[in-house]
XYZ file of C-alpha atoms in Angstrom:
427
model
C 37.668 39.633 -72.549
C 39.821 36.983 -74.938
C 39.895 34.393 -71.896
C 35.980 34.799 -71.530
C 35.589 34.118 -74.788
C 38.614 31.319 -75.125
C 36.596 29.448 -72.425
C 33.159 29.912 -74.096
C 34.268 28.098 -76.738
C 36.083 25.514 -74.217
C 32.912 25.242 -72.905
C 31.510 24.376 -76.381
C 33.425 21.257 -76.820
C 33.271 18.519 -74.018
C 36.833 16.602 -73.909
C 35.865 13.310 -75.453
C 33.304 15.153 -78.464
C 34.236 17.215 -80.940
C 31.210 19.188 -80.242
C 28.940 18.563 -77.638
C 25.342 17.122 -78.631
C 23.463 19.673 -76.768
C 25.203 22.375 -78.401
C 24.850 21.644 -81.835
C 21.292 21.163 -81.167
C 21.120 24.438 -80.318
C 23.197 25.674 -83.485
C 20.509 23.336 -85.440
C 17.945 25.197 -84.576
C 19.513 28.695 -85.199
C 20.664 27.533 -88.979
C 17.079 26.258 -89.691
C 15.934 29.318 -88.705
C 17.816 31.549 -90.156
C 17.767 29.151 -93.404
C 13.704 29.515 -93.703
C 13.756 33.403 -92.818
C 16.735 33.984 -95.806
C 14.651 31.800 -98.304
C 11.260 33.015 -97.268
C 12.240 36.826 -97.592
C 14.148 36.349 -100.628
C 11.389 34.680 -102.314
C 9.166 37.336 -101.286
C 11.089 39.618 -102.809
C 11.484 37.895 -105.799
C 7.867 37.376 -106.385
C 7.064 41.344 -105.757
C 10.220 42.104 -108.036
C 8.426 40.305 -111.003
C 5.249 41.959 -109.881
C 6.315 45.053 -110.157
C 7.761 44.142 -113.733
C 4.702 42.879 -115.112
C 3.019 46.458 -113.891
C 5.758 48.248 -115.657
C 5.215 45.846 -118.871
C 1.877 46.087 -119.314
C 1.431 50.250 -118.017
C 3.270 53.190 -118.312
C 5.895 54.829 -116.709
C 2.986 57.419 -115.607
C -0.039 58.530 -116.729
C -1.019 62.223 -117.353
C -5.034 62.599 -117.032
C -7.672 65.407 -116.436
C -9.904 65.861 -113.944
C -12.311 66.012 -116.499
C -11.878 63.089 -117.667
C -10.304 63.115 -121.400
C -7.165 65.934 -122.477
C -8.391 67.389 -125.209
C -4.694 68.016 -126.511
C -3.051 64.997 -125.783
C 0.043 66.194 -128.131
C 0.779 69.270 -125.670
C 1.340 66.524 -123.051
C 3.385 64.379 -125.146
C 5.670 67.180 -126.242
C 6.022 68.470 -122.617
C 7.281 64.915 -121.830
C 9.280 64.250 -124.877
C 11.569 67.748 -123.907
C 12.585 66.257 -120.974
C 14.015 63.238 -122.112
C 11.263 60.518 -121.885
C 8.338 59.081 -124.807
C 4.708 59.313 -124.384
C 1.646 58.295 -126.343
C -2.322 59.344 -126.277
C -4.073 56.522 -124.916
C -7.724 55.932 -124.778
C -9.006 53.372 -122.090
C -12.703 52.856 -121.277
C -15.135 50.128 -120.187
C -17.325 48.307 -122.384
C -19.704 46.094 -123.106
C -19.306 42.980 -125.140
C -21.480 40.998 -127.361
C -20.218 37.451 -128.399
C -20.800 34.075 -129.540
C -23.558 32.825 -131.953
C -26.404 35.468 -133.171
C -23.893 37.942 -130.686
C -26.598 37.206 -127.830
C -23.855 36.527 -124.867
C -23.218 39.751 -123.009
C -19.172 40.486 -121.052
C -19.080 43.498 -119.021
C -15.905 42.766 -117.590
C -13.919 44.579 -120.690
C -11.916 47.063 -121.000
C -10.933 48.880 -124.537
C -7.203 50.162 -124.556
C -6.677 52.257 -128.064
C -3.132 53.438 -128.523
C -1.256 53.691 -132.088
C 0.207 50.343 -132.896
C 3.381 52.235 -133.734
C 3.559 53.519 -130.351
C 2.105 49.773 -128.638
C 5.275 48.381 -130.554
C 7.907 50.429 -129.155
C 6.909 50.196 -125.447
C 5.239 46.735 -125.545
C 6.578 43.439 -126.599
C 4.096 42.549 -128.796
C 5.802 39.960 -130.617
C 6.243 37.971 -127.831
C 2.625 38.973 -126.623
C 0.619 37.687 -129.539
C -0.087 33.701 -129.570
C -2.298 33.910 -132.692
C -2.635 35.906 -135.885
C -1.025 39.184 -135.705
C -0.775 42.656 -133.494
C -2.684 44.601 -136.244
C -5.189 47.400 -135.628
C -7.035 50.095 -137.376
C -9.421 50.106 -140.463
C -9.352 48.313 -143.795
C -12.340 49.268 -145.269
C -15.320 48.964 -143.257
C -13.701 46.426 -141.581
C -12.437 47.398 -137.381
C -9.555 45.221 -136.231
C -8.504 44.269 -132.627
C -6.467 42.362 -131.003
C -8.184 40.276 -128.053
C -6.552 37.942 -124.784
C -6.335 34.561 -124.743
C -8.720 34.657 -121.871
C -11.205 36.467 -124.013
C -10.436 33.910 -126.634
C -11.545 30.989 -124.452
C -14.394 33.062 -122.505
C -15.997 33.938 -125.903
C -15.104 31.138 -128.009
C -14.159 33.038 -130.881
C -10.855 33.499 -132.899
C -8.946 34.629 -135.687
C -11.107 36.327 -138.297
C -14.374 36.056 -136.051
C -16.614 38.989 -134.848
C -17.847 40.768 -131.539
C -19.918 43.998 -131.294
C -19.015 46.212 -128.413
C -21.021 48.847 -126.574
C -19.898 51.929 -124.734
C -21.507 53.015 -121.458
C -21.817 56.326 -122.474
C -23.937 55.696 -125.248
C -26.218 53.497 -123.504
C -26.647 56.254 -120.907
C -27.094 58.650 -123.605
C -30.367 56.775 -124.412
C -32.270 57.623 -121.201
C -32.812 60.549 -118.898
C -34.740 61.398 -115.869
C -37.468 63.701 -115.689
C -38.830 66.229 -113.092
C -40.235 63.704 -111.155
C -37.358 61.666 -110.984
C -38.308 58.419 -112.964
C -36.022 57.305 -116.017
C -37.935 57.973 -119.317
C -35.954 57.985 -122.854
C -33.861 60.688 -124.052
C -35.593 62.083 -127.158
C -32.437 64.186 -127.947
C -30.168 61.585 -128.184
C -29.914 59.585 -131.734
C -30.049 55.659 -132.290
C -26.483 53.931 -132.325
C -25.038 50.770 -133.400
C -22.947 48.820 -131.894
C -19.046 48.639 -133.140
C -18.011 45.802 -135.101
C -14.503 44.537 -134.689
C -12.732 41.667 -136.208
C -10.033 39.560 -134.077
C -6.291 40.146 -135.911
C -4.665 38.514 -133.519
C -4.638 36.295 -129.982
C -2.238 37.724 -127.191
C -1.331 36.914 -123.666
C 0.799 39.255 -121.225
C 1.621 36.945 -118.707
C -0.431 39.087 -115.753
C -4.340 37.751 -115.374
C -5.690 40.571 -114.351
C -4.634 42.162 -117.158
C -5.313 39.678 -119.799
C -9.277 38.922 -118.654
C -9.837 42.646 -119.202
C -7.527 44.278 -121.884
C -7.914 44.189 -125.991
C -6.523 46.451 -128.024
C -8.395 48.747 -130.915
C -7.334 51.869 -132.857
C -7.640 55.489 -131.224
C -10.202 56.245 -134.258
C -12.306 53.378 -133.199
C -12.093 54.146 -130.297
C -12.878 57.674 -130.216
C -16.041 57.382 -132.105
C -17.186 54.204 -129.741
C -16.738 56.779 -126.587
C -17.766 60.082 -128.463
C -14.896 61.684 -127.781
C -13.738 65.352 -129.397
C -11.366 64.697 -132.094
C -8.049 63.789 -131.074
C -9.080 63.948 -127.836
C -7.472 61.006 -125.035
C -8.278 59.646 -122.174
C -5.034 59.868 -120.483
C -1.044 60.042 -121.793
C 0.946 56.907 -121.090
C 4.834 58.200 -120.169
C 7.819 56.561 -120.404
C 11.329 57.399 -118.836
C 14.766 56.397 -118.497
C 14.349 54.734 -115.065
C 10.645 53.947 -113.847
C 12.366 53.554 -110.265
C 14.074 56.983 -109.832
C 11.382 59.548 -111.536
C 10.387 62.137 -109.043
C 12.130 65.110 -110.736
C 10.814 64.694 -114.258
C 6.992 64.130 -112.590
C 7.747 67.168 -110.921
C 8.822 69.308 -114.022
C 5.674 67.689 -115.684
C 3.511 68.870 -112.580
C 4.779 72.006 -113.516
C 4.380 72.439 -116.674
C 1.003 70.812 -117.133
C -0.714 72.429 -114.220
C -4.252 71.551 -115.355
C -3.158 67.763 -115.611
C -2.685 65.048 -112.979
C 0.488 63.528 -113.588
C 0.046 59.982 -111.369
C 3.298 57.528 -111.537
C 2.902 53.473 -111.611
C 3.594 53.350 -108.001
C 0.721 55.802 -107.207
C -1.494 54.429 -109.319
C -0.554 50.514 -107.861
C 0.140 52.372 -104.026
C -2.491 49.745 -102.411
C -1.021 46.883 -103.699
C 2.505 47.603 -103.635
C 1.765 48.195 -99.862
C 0.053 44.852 -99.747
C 3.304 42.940 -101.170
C 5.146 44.987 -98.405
C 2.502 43.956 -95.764
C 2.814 40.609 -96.566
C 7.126 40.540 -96.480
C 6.799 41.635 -93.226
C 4.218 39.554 -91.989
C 6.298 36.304 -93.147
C 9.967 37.873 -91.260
C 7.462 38.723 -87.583
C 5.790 34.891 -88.250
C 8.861 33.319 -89.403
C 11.105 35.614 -86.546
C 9.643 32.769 -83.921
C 11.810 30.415 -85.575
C 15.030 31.904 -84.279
C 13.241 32.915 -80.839
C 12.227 29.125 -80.530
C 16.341 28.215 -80.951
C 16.960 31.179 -78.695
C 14.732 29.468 -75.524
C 16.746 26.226 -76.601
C 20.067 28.233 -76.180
C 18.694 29.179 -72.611
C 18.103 25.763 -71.629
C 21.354 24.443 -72.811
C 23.246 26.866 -70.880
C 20.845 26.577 -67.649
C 21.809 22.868 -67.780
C 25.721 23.361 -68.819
C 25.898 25.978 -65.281
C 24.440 23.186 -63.483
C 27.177 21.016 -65.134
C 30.148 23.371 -64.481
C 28.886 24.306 -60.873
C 32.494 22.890 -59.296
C 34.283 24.966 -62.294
C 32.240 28.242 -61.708
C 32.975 28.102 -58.153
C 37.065 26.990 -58.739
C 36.927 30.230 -60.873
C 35.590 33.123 -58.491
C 37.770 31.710 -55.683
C 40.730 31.978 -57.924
C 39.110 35.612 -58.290
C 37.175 35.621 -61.427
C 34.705 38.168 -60.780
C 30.622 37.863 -61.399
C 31.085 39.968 -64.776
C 33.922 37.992 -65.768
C 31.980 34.933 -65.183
C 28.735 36.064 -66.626
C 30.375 36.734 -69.981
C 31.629 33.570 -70.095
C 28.262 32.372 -70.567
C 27.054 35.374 -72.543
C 29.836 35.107 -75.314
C 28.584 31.166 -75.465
C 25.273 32.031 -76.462
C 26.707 34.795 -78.816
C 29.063 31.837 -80.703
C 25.967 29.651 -80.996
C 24.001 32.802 -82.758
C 27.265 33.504 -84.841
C 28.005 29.727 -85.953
C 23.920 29.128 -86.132
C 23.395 32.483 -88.481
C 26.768 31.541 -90.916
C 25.751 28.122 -91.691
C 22.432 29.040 -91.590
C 23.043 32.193 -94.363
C 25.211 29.984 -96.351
C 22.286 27.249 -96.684
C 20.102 29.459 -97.166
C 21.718 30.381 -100.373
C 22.269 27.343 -101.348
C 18.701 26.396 -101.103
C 17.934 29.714 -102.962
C 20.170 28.493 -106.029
C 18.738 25.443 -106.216
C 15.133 26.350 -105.598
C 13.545 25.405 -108.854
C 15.383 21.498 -109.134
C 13.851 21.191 -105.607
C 10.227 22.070 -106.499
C 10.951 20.503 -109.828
C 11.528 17.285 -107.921
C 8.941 17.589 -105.757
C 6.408 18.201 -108.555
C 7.724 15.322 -110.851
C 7.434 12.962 -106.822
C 3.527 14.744 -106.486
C 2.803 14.674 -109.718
C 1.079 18.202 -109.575
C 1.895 21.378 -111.207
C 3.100 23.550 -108.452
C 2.839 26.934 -110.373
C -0.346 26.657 -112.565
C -0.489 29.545 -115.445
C -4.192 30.172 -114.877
C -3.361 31.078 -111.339
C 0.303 32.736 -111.401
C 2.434 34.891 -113.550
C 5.523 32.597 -113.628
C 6.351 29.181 -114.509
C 9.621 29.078 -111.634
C 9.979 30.445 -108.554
C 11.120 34.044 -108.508
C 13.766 34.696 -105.899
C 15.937 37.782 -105.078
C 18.847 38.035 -101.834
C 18.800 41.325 -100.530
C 22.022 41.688 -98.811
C 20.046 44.038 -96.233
C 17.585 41.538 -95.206
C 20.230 38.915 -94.781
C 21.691 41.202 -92.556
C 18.884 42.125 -90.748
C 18.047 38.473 -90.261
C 21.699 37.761 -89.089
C 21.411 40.872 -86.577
C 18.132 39.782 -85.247
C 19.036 36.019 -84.796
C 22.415 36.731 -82.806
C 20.873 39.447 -80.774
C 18.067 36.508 -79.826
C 20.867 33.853 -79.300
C 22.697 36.079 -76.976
C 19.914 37.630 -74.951
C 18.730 34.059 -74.415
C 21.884 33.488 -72.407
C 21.764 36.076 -70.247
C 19.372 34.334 -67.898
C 21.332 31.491 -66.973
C 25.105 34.027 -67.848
C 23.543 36.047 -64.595
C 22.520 32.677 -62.560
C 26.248 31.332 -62.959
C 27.732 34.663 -61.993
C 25.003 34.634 -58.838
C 27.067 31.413 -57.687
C 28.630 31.028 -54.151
C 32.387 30.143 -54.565
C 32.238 28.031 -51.221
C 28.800 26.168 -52.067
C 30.206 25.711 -55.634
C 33.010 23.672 -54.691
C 31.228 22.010 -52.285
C 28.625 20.867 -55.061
C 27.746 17.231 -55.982
């Protein structure tokens, strides 16, 4: 087995070159692609580790709800949570609708109220870092209703610190109508006139996450609860927190238990479609990216075809001195396996070389462009997010060697299928 493999390399390096031409080519291509797969994958990975960070910033742990819709004793949730080690905090979330601008006559639909205490907002969100203008202050100072509104609300409505907006709830608008016995929608004499609550902007945030931003302000849970008509005290849902958002099933368990009535729905449940959609996507880029390495593994092939057809006289000078067809076909096996091995090293160690200096690349390319490569309106990072998993690099290691070698079986069988005599006798 040694001498098989002493000669593979032998094989590797004509007598006048260091390394032959033809070869290297060969290890080229395996180091470029295992270089791309390595940065790809671990950028990949990077970018869904800092999505799944800004979905832990800006939600909960979990969420308790109802199926009816509101708990009406949010603090028996809270406890149950707070026994076993975590924090949690009544929440009231609802759509709304929003009027802005001058004489309030523009209309948003595409807002979402999210009423929490400001003590609890504080200890679970980084507000201070959050807010861009003003300050993170809710609640009531007289007949005055303060919340705290997105940048992107900022801009859509062209309003600020100090100014108005009126805000509608769906369910009192639906509360205004019925339908009758013959079906058609008629108003609901039961239900009393409303107006419209007034809230003035305290402060300017931004998250960091756009999906969140173009939706989300913050109120008070009394404002809040009288804009939805909600029973007193009464929440939409309980926000969780516990020690480790990755490694929660038993304490969403005991909760299960203990709050039978209550849906208790973690951030990965309630994100499930696109968490499997970042996943999708990973693997996608390693099967596209996977052709790379098969593409170096068909050059491998053709090397060796054309290095038998070289060493014809040698293969033959070898079986008659009684080197048998295995012996002979591992010879040319092992030299596809060294190209895969030398290929996937440098390859691995470029690749994390690139990886490290990721961000002075694009820098450099962006300052040569002249374009912003990462603009804030359309992602949630100013760099490019990157994370090695020492799994995938082995995976991607495994994979490109098993390619390198299996592309030298072909012409590892067609040198072992040599005559000895018609060998020799070879021009």
């Amino acid at each position: 087995m040694l001498t098989e493999l002493y000669l593979a390399g032998k094989y590797l390096r004509p007598r006048r070159n260091m390394v032959s031409i033809i070869a290297l080519t060969s290890i080229l291509g395996v180091l470029l692609g295992v270089t791309v797969l390595i940065v790809v994958m671990a950028v990949m990975t990077g970018f869904t580790d800092v999505m799944k960070a800004k979905l832990i910033e800006t939600q909960a742990h979990f969420q308790i709800r109802s199926p009816r819709g509101w708990i009406l004793d949010p603090e028996r949730a809270v406890d149950a949570v707070k026994q076993r080690g975590g924090s949690a905090a009544p929440v009231i979330q609802g759509a709304v609708l929003v009027q802005y601008g001058q004489n309030k006559r523009s209309l948003d639909t595409q807002a979402v109220i999210f009423a929490a205490s400001e003590t609890e907002l504080k200890k679970h969100l980084d507000t201070d870092s959050y807010i861009k203008a003003g300050k993170f202050k809710l609640g009531r100072e007289g007949k005055t209703s303060y919340a705290v509104i997105s940048t992107d609300m900022a801009e859509r409505w062209r309003i600020g610190v100090g100014d108005t907006f009126l805000v509608h709830s769906a369910r009192k608008l639906t509360d205004l109508v019925k339908f009758n016995a013959n079906g058609k929608v008629e108003l609901n004499q039961e239900s009393s006139i409303y107006l419209p609550t007034e809230f003035t902007v305290s402060g300017i945030y931004s998250a960091g996450k756009s999906d969140f931003d173009r939706i989300i302000f913050f109120t008070d849970p009394d404002d809040a609860s009288e804009l939805f008509n909600l029973p007193w005290g009464a929440a939409t849902s309980v926000f969780g927190w516990g020690n480790d958002p990755f490694d929660q099933e038993k304490l969403l368990n005991e909760l299960r238990y203990a709050l039978p009535e209550c849906m208790v729905i973690s951030w990965e449940e309630a994100n499930r479609k696109f968490l499997d959609v970042l996943n999708v996507e990973k693997m996608m880029m390693f099967f596209l990216l996977i052709f790379i390495v098969l593409v170096a593994a068909f050059s491998i092939t053709n090397t060796l075809i054309t290095s038998v057809y070289q060493k014809t006289r040698e293969i033959g000078l070898l079986k008659a001195l009684g080197c048998s067809d295995g012996a002979v076909m591992r010879i040319f096996v092992f030299q596809g396996l060294l190209v895969g091995v030398i290929g996937s090293l440098f390859g691995t160690l470029t690749g994390i070389l690139v990886i490290h200096f990721r961000n002075d690349i694009l820098r450099f390319v962006s300052k040569v462009s002249g374009k912003e490569l990462f603009p804030k309106s359309f992602y949630f990072f100013s760099e490019l997010p990157a994370h090695i998993v020492p799994q995938d690099v082995l995976i991607i290691v495994g994979a490109s060697i098993i390619l390198c070698t299996l592309g030298a079986v072909l012409p590892a069988w067609r040198a072992a299928r040599l005559d000895p005599a018609e060998a020799l006798r070879y021009e």
